[in-house]
Amino acid sequence: MTMITGYRLKKGAFLQADILLTGPKTTRMGPSPIPSFSPDDGSSSLSAHSVAGLCQKILMVNKHFAVAFAGRVAAIQDAARLIDSLLAQCPDLTGKRFADALLSDEQLKDAQLSAVALSVEGDEIQITNHRAAVGISNEYFELHVGGSGSQHAIQHFEQYPPYAFDVPWEDIAAQGTCMALHQFAGHVVDEFENKYESETINDLFGGGYEIVAYHGGQFHKISDVVYVYAEAEFDADGMLQVELPKFLLKSTYHGDDLKIRSMEIHYDEEDDNHTTKNDRTFTIAPITRYHETHVEEGCEDVDLSGEFLCFVIKVKRPTNSFTIPFIKKYDGPMGFASKAFTAAASGNHVYFVYSDTFRSELQAHVLMFMHLRHP
């Protein structure tokens, strides 16, 4: 899905952007692998569009200016060069100055390009957009969206009651990030349960999105996000028994490159153990040098712990099933290991142990969802 958003949450601000470069099936470029799903040779595939590549579409200009782009690659690269020229003229870049420059540029003013920019101006954060739309807003929240998937973002944030945006100051960065992960979880469900059985790419998760958050006086790209898709069912004693994940993905940054390691996990009944399949690490470059994006098989330089967890669980019941996300922020790798799970993969073997805390919290989360759905 092509989607960019920028939103203000009280005094905080955030950007989201997808990582997919898409085009019609008639393009000369062959389809690119994506981190989240590797279709079998006999499976159906997207008939109208193709994923032509992967790249970072959020440009971190400096600690006080960041911008997310959607549109044609050439136009985005021209916009990045325009930013360089604006900085050369004056290092104080504002959202209005950037938007005015786009509209004044003969090549870019009519180009297939949309952008949402965040800028720190004085003691406030400003959101500026170019050929994007304004979504919902209230006294605590303001949303700007662009790209073909913009309606998904609007619908997601419309689900929150107004009081959900009134978060304590110290929780803004974590809560704003978790709101984004809740949206991404919906795309994980669509992709893994529909398995590419679609005519469009509108619901394609693809391997995640980038998130930028403002905290500590500057903008940061959110790193160390772990996505999991697993199944579970209640035993005879009413305890939720969570299976090992069927899929695991870790998103992190090494310098300016986005690293995404993903793998499928399969249970071998004959050997009574779990093995990995399609253990791949994607190095995703910024759009200014997107040709440097590449994928490696069996690379183990990205561990499987994180700071943020997006755990999508499908609960199977005798009469029906439901799939919901469990989203949480942890205090670094040690906190993740003690309160979420420990995971390691080497060769085609995987070691995975849920903590007791995680099992308890996940069961409480599932039971609360069931109670709210059928009070």
CSV table of C-alpha atoms in Angstrom, one decimal:
chain,number,residue,atom,x,y,z
A,1,MET,CA,0.0,0.0,0.0
A,2,THR,CA,1.2,3.5,-0.8
A,3,MET,CA,0.5,5.6,2.2
A,4,ILE,CA,2.0,8.6,4.0
A,5,THR,CA,0.6,10.3,7.0
A,6,GLY,CA,1.7,13.1,9.4
A,7,TYR,CA,-0.2,13.6,12.6
A,8,ARG,CA,0.0,15.8,15.6
A,9,LEU,CA,-0.8,14.2,19.0
A,10,LYS,CA,-1.0,17.1,21.5
A,11,LYS,CA,2.6,18.5,21.5
A,12,GLY,CA,4.1,15.5,19.7
A,13,ALA,CA,4.2,14.7,16.0
A,14,PHE,CA,4.7,11.7,13.8
A,15,LEU,CA,5.2,10.6,10.2
A,16,GLN,CA,4.4,7.2,8.6
A,17,ALA,CA,5.3,6.0,5.2
A,18,ASP,CA,5.2,2.6,3.4
A,19,ILE,CA,8.3,1.1,1.8
A,20,LEU,CA,6.8,-0.3,-1.5
A,21,LEU,CA,7.7,0.9,-4.9
A,22,THR,CA,4.8,-0.2,-7.1
A,23,GLY,CA,3.9,-0.2,-10.8
A,24,PRO,CA,1.7,-1.8,-13.4
A,25,LYS,CA,2.4,-5.4,-14.3
A,26,THR,CA,3.5,-4.1,-17.8
A,27,THR,CA,6.6,-2.5,-16.2
A,28,ARG,CA,9.9,-3.9,-17.5
A,29,MET,CA,11.2,-4.4,-14.0
A,30,GLY,CA,10.7,-7.8,-12.5
A,31,PRO,CA,8.7,-8.2,-9.3
A,32,SER,CA,10.7,-7.5,-6.2
A,33,PRO,CA,10.6,-9.8,-3.1
A,34,ILE,CA,8.9,-8.4,-0.1
A,35,PRO,CA,9.8,-9.2,3.6
A,36,SER,CA,6.3,-10.2,4.7
A,37,PHE,CA,5.2,-12.9,2.4
A,38,SER,CA,6.8,-15.2,-0.1
A,39,PRO,CA,4.1,-16.7,-2.4
A,40,ASP,CA,4.5,-20.3,-3.6
A,41,ASP,CA,4.9,-20.9,-7.3
A,42,GLY,CA,1.4,-22.1,-7.6
A,43,SER,CA,-0.3,-19.4,-5.6
A,44,SER,CA,-2.4,-16.6,-7.0
A,45,SER,CA,-0.8,-13.2,-7.2
A,46,LEU,CA,-1.8,-9.6,-7.6
A,47,SER,CA,-3.0,-9.3,-11.2
A,48,ALA,CA,-3.0,-5.6,-11.8
A,49,HIS,CA,0.1,-4.4,-10.0
A,50,SER,CA,3.6,-5.4,-9.2
A,51,VAL,CA,6.0,-4.6,-6.3
A,52,ALA,CA,8.9,-3.2,-8.3
A,53,GLY,CA,11.2,-2.5,-5.3
A,54,LEU,CA,11.6,-1.3,-1.7
A,55,CYS,CA,12.9,2.0,-0.3
A,56,GLN,CA,12.6,4.4,2.5
A,57,LYS,CA,10.2,7.2,1.7
A,58,ILE,CA,10.8,9.3,4.8
A,59,LEU,CA,13.7,11.8,4.5
A,60,MET,CA,15.3,12.9,7.8
A,61,VAL,CA,16.7,16.2,6.7
A,62,ASN,CA,18.0,17.2,10.1
A,63,LYS,CA,16.8,16.9,13.7
A,64,HIS,CA,14.2,19.6,13.2
A,65,PHE,CA,12.8,18.7,9.7
A,66,ALA,CA,11.5,15.4,8.3
A,67,VAL,CA,9.3,14.7,5.3
A,68,ALA,CA,7.4,11.7,3.9
A,69,PHE,CA,6.8,11.3,0.2
A,70,ALA,CA,4.5,9.4,-2.1
A,71,GLY,CA,4.5,9.5,-5.9
A,72,ARG,CA,6.8,8.9,-8.8
A,73,VAL,CA,10.4,8.0,-7.8
A,74,ALA,CA,12.0,10.6,-10.1
A,75,ALA,CA,9.8,13.4,-8.7
A,76,ILE,CA,10.6,12.4,-5.1
A,77,GLN,CA,14.4,12.4,-6.0
A,78,ASP,CA,14.0,15.9,-7.6
A,79,ALA,CA,12.2,17.1,-4.4
A,80,ALA,CA,15.1,15.7,-2.3
A,81,ARG,CA,17.6,17.7,-4.5
A,82,LEU,CA,15.4,20.8,-4.1
A,83,ILE,CA,15.7,20.4,-0.3
A,84,ASP,CA,19.5,20.3,-0.7
A,85,SER,CA,19.4,23.5,-2.6
A,86,LEU,CA,17.1,25.2,-0.1
A,87,LEU,CA,19.5,24.2,2.8
A,88,ALA,CA,22.4,25.6,0.8
A,89,GLN,CA,20.7,28.9,0.6
A,90,CYS,CA,19.6,28.9,4.2
A,91,PRO,CA,19.9,26.1,6.8
A,92,ASP,CA,16.7,27.2,8.5
A,93,LEU,CA,14.1,25.1,6.6
A,94,THR,CA,10.4,25.6,7.4
A,95,GLY,CA,7.4,23.7,6.1
A,96,LYS,CA,6.0,26.7,4.3
A,97,ARG,CA,9.4,27.4,2.6
A,98,PHE,CA,9.5,23.9,1.4
A,99,ALA,CA,5.9,23.8,0.1
A,100,ASP,CA,6.3,27.2,-1.6
A,101,ALA,CA,9.5,25.9,-3.3
A,102,LEU,CA,7.6,22.9,-4.7
A,103,LEU,CA,4.9,25.0,-6.1
A,104,SER,CA,7.4,27.4,-7.7
A,105,ASP,CA,9.5,24.7,-9.3
A,106,GLU,CA,8.6,24.2,-13.0
A,107,GLN,CA,9.2,20.5,-13.0
A,108,LEU,CA,7.7,19.7,-9.6
A,109,LYS,CA,4.6,21.9,-9.4
A,110,ASP,CA,2.6,19.5,-11.6
A,111,ALA,CA,4.5,16.3,-10.9
A,112,GLN,CA,2.9,13.2,-9.5
A,113,LEU,CA,4.1,13.9,-6.0
A,114,SER,CA,2.6,14.4,-2.5
A,115,ALA,CA,4.5,15.1,0.7
A,116,VAL,CA,3.8,15.6,4.4
A,117,ALA,CA,6.5,17.5,6.3
A,118,LEU,CA,7.2,18.1,10.0
A,119,SER,CA,9.2,21.0,11.1
A,120,VAL,CA,10.2,22.4,14.5
A,121,GLU,CA,9.6,26.2,14.3
A,122,GLY,CA,10.3,28.1,17.5
A,123,ASP,CA,8.7,26.0,20.3
A,124,GLU,CA,6.1,24.4,18.1
A,125,ILE,CA,5.9,21.6,15.6
A,126,GLN,CA,4.3,22.5,12.3
A,127,ILE,CA,2.7,20.0,9.8
A,128,THR,CA,2.7,21.1,6.2
A,129,ASN,CA,1.5,19.1,3.2
A,130,HIS,CA,1.9,19.3,-0.6
A,131,ARG,CA,-1.0,17.7,-2.6
A,132,ALA,CA,-2.1,15.7,0.5
A,133,ALA,CA,-5.3,15.8,2.3
A,134,VAL,CA,-6.3,16.8,5.9
A,135,GLY,CA,-8.1,14.0,7.8
A,136,ILE,CA,-9.7,14.1,11.2
A,137,SER,CA,-8.8,16.7,13.7
A,138,ASN,CA,-9.8,17.8,17.2
A,139,GLU,CA,-8.2,19.7,20.1
A,140,TYR,CA,-5.6,17.0,20.6
A,141,PHE,CA,-5.1,15.5,17.2
A,142,GLU,CA,-4.5,16.6,13.6
A,143,LEU,CA,-4.1,14.2,10.6
A,144,HIS,CA,-2.6,14.7,7.1
A,145,VAL,CA,-2.7,11.9,4.6
A,146,GLY,CA,-1.4,11.1,1.1
A,147,GLY,CA,-1.1,8.2,-1.3
A,148,SER,CA,-3.5,5.6,-2.6
A,149,GLY,CA,-4.0,4.1,0.9
A,150,SER,CA,-4.8,7.4,2.6
A,151,GLN,CA,-8.4,6.4,3.3
A,152,HIS,CA,-7.1,3.4,5.4
A,153,ALA,CA,-5.3,5.9,7.6
A,154,ILE,CA,-8.4,8.1,8.0
A,155,GLN,CA,-10.6,5.2,8.8
A,156,HIS,CA,-8.1,3.9,11.3
A,157,PHE,CA,-7.9,7.1,13.3
A,158,GLU,CA,-11.6,7.7,13.1
A,159,GLN,CA,-12.2,4.6,15.2
A,160,TYR,CA,-10.6,6.3,18.3
A,161,PRO,CA,-12.9,8.2,20.6
A,162,PRO,CA,-11.7,11.8,21.2
A,163,TYR,CA,-10.5,11.1,24.7
A,164,ALA,CA,-8.0,8.5,23.4
A,165,PHE,CA,-5.9,11.4,22.0
A,166,ASP,CA,-5.7,13.1,25.4
A,167,VAL,CA,-2.6,11.3,26.6
A,168,PRO,CA,-0.1,12.4,29.3
A,169,TRP,CA,2.9,14.3,28.0
A,170,GLU,CA,5.4,11.6,29.0
A,171,ASP,CA,3.4,8.9,27.0
A,172,ILE,CA,3.0,10.8,23.8
A,173,ALA,CA,5.9,9.3,21.9
A,174,ALA,CA,5.0,5.7,22.9
A,175,GLN,CA,1.3,6.1,22.4
A,176,GLY,CA,1.6,7.8,19.0
A,177,THR,CA,3.9,5.0,17.8
A,178,CYS,CA,1.5,2.3,19.1
A,179,MET,CA,-1.4,4.0,17.3
A,180,ALA,CA,0.5,3.6,14.1
A,181,LEU,CA,1.3,0.0,14.9
A,182,HIS,CA,-2.3,-0.7,15.5
A,183,GLN,CA,-3.0,0.4,12.0
A,184,PHE,CA,-0.2,-1.7,10.5
A,185,ALA,CA,-1.6,-4.7,12.4
A,186,GLY,CA,-4.7,-4.5,10.3
A,187,HIS,CA,-2.7,-4.8,7.1
A,188,VAL,CA,-0.8,-7.8,8.6
A,189,VAL,CA,-4.1,-9.6,9.1
A,190,ASP,CA,-5.3,-8.8,5.6
A,191,GLU,CA,-2.1,-10.0,4.0
A,192,PHE,CA,-1.6,-13.2,6.0
A,193,GLU,CA,-5.2,-14.3,5.9
A,194,ASN,CA,-5.9,-13.4,2.3
A,195,LYS,CA,-2.5,-14.6,1.0
A,196,TYR,CA,-2.3,-12.3,-2.0
A,197,GLU,CA,-5.8,-13.2,-3.1
A,198,SER,CA,-6.6,-9.7,-4.3
A,199,GLU,CA,-6.7,-7.7,-7.4
A,200,THR,CA,-5.0,-4.7,-6.0
A,201,ILE,CA,-2.1,-3.8,-3.6
A,202,ASN,CA,-4.3,-1.6,-1.4
A,203,ASP,CA,-4.1,-4.0,1.6
A,204,LEU,CA,-0.5,-5.1,1.2
A,205,PHE,CA,1.5,-4.8,4.3
A,206,GLY,CA,4.7,-5.6,2.4
A,207,GLY,CA,7.0,-5.7,5.4
A,208,GLY,CA,6.1,-2.7,7.5
A,209,TYR,CA,6.2,1.0,7.5
A,210,GLU,CA,8.6,3.6,8.7
A,211,ILE,CA,7.6,5.8,11.7
A,212,VAL,CA,9.1,9.1,12.7
A,213,ALA,CA,8.4,10.4,16.2
A,214,TYR,CA,9.4,13.7,17.9
A,215,HIS,CA,10.9,13.2,21.3
A,216,GLY,CA,13.9,14.5,23.2
A,217,GLY,CA,13.8,17.8,21.3
A,218,GLN,CA,14.2,16.2,17.8
A,219,PHE,CA,12.8,13.8,15.2
A,220,HIS,CA,13.8,10.1,15.4
A,221,LYS,CA,13.0,7.1,13.2
A,222,ILE,CA,11.5,4.4,15.3
A,223,SER,CA,13.8,1.4,15.3
A,224,ASP,CA,13.6,-2.1,16.7
A,225,VAL,CA,10.0,-3.0,15.9
A,226,VAL,CA,9.1,-6.7,16.0
A,227,TYR,CA,6.0,-8.0,14.1
A,228,VAL,CA,4.6,-11.5,14.9
A,229,TYR,CA,1.7,-13.5,13.5
A,230,ALA,CA,0.7,-16.5,15.7
A,231,GLU,CA,-2.3,-18.7,16.4
A,232,ALA,CA,-3.8,-19.8,19.8
A,233,GLU,CA,-6.7,-21.7,21.3
A,234,PHE,CA,-8.1,-22.2,24.8
A,235,ASP,CA,-7.5,-25.6,26.5
A,236,ALA,CA,-10.0,-27.5,28.6
A,237,ASP,CA,-9.0,-25.4,31.7
A,238,GLY,CA,-9.7,-22.1,29.9
A,239,MET,CA,-6.0,-21.2,29.5
A,240,LEU,CA,-4.9,-19.6,26.3
A,241,GLN,CA,-2.3,-21.9,24.6
A,242,VAL,CA,-0.2,-19.8,22.2
A,243,GLU,CA,1.6,-21.6,19.4
A,244,LEU,CA,5.0,-20.6,18.2
A,245,PRO,CA,4.7,-17.8,15.6
A,246,LYS,CA,4.1,-18.7,12.0
A,247,PHE,CA,5.9,-15.5,11.0
A,248,LEU,CA,8.3,-13.1,12.6
A,249,LEU,CA,9.8,-9.8,11.3
A,250,LYS,CA,12.2,-7.4,12.9
A,251,SER,CA,12.7,-3.8,11.6
A,252,THR,CA,15.7,-1.8,12.7
A,253,TYR,CA,18.2,0.8,11.4
A,254,HIS,CA,21.9,0.4,10.8
A,255,GLY,CA,23.1,3.9,10.0
A,256,ASP,CA,21.0,5.3,7.2
A,257,ASP,CA,19.8,1.9,6.0
A,258,LEU,CA,16.6,0.2,7.2
A,259,LYS,CA,17.2,-3.5,7.9
A,260,ILE,CA,14.3,-5.9,7.9
A,261,ARG,CA,14.8,-9.5,8.8
A,262,SER,CA,11.8,-11.8,8.3
A,263,MET,CA,11.1,-15.5,8.5
A,264,GLU,CA,8.4,-18.1,8.4
A,265,ILE,CA,8.4,-20.7,11.2
A,266,HIS,CA,7.1,-24.3,10.5
A,267,TYR,CA,6.5,-27.2,12.7
A,268,ASP,CA,8.0,-30.5,11.6
A,269,GLU,CA,5.8,-33.3,13.0
A,270,GLU,CA,8.3,-36.1,12.2
A,271,ASP,CA,11.2,-34.5,14.0
A,272,ASP,CA,8.9,-32.7,16.6
A,273,ASN,CA,10.7,-29.4,16.2
A,274,HIS,CA,10.3,-26.0,14.6
A,275,THR,CA,12.3,-24.8,11.6
A,276,THR,CA,12.6,-21.6,9.7
A,277,LYS,CA,11.9,-20.9,6.0
A,278,ASN,CA,12.7,-17.8,3.9
A,279,ASP,CA,15.0,-16.3,6.6
A,280,ARG,CA,15.9,-13.2,4.7
A,281,THR,CA,17.4,-9.8,5.6
A,282,PHE,CA,16.5,-6.8,3.5
A,283,THR,CA,18.8,-3.8,3.4
A,284,ILE,CA,16.5,-0.9,2.3
A,285,ALA,CA,18.1,2.3,1.2
A,286,PRO,CA,16.6,5.8,1.2
A,287,ILE,CA,14.8,6.6,-2.0
A,288,THR,CA,17.6,8.9,-3.1
A,289,ARG,CA,19.7,5.7,-3.7
A,290,TYR,CA,17.0,3.1,-3.8
A,291,HIS,CA,19.0,1.0,-6.3
A,292,GLU,CA,21.2,-0.1,-3.4
A,293,THR,CA,18.4,-2.0,-1.8
A,294,HIS,CA,19.2,-5.7,-1.6
A,295,VAL,CA,18.2,-9.0,0.1
A,296,GLU,CA,20.4,-11.7,1.7
A,297,GLU,CA,19.4,-15.2,2.6
A,298,GLY,CA,20.4,-16.6,6.0
A,299,CYS,CA,22.0,-13.4,7.3
A,300,GLU,CA,22.0,-13.4,11.1
A,301,ASP,CA,23.2,-9.9,11.9
A,302,VAL,CA,19.7,-8.7,13.0
A,303,ASP,CA,18.6,-10.2,16.3
A,304,LEU,CA,15.0,-10.9,17.1
A,305,SER,CA,14.4,-8.7,20.1
A,306,GLY,CA,12.9,-5.2,20.0
A,307,GLU,CA,11.5,-2.2,21.8
A,308,PHE,CA,8.1,-2.2,20.2
A,309,LEU,CA,6.0,-5.4,19.7
A,310,CYS,CA,3.1,-5.8,17.2
A,311,PHE,CA,1.9,-9.3,18.1
A,312,VAL,CA,-1.0,-10.4,15.8
A,313,ILE,CA,-2.8,-13.4,17.3
A,314,LYS,CA,-5.5,-15.5,15.7
A,315,VAL,CA,-7.6,-17.2,18.4
A,316,LYS,CA,-9.2,-20.4,17.1
A,317,ARG,CA,-12.5,-21.5,18.7
A,318,PRO,CA,-14.8,-24.4,18.0
A,319,THR,CA,-17.5,-22.2,16.4
A,320,ASN,CA,-15.4,-19.3,15.1
A,321,SER,CA,-12.1,-17.5,15.2
A,322,PHE,CA,-10.9,-13.9,15.5
A,323,THR,CA,-7.7,-12.1,15.0
A,324,ILE,CA,-6.5,-9.1,17.1
A,325,PRO,CA,-3.3,-7.3,17.8
A,326,PHE,CA,-1.4,-7.0,21.0
A,327,ILE,CA,0.8,-3.8,20.9
A,328,LYS,CA,3.3,-2.8,23.6
A,329,LYS,CA,6.5,-0.9,24.2
A,330,TYR,CA,9.3,-2.5,26.2
A,331,ASP,CA,12.4,-1.1,28.0
A,332,GLY,CA,15.0,-2.3,25.5
A,333,PRO,CA,16.3,-5.8,24.8
A,334,MET,CA,16.4,-6.9,28.4
A,335,GLY,CA,12.9,-5.8,29.1
A,336,PHE,CA,11.7,-7.4,25.9
A,337,ALA,CA,13.4,-10.7,26.8
A,338,SER,CA,12.0,-10.8,30.4
A,339,LYS,CA,8.4,-9.6,29.6
A,340,ALA,CA,7.8,-10.7,26.0
A,341,PHE,CA,9.8,-13.6,24.6
A,342,THR,CA,13.3,-14.8,23.7
A,343,ALA,CA,13.9,-15.8,20.1
A,344,ALA,CA,17.0,-16.8,18.2
A,345,ALA,CA,17.4,-18.4,14.7
A,346,SER,CA,20.5,-20.0,13.3
A,347,GLY,CA,20.6,-22.1,10.1
A,348,ASN,CA,17.1,-23.4,9.8
A,349,HIS,CA,16.6,-23.9,13.5
A,350,VAL,CA,14.7,-21.6,15.8
A,351,TYR,CA,14.7,-21.2,19.6
A,352,PHE,CA,11.6,-19.4,21.0
A,353,VAL,CA,10.2,-19.1,24.5
A,354,TYR,CA,7.3,-16.9,25.7
A,355,SER,CA,7.7,-15.3,29.1
A,356,ASP,CA,5.1,-16.0,31.8
A,357,THR,CA,4.4,-12.3,31.9
A,358,PHE,CA,3.6,-12.2,28.2
A,359,ARG,CA,1.4,-15.3,28.4
A,360,SER,CA,-0.6,-13.7,31.3
A,361,GLU,CA,-0.9,-10.3,29.6
A,362,LEU,CA,-1.9,-11.8,26.3
A,363,GLN,CA,-4.6,-14.0,27.9
A,364,ALA,CA,-6.0,-10.9,29.7
A,365,HIS,CA,-5.9,-9.0,26.5
A,366,VAL,CA,-7.9,-11.7,24.6
A,367,LEU,CA,-10.4,-12.1,27.4
A,368,MET,CA,-11.0,-8.4,27.5
A,369,PHE,CA,-11.6,-8.3,23.8
A,370,MET,CA,-14.1,-11.2,24.1
A,371,HIS,CA,-15.9,-9.5,26.9
A,372,LEU,CA,-16.2,-6.2,25.0
A,373,ARG,CA,-17.4,-8.0,21.9
A,374,HIS,CA,-20.0,-10.1,23.9
A,375,PRO,CA,-20.6,-8.4,27.3
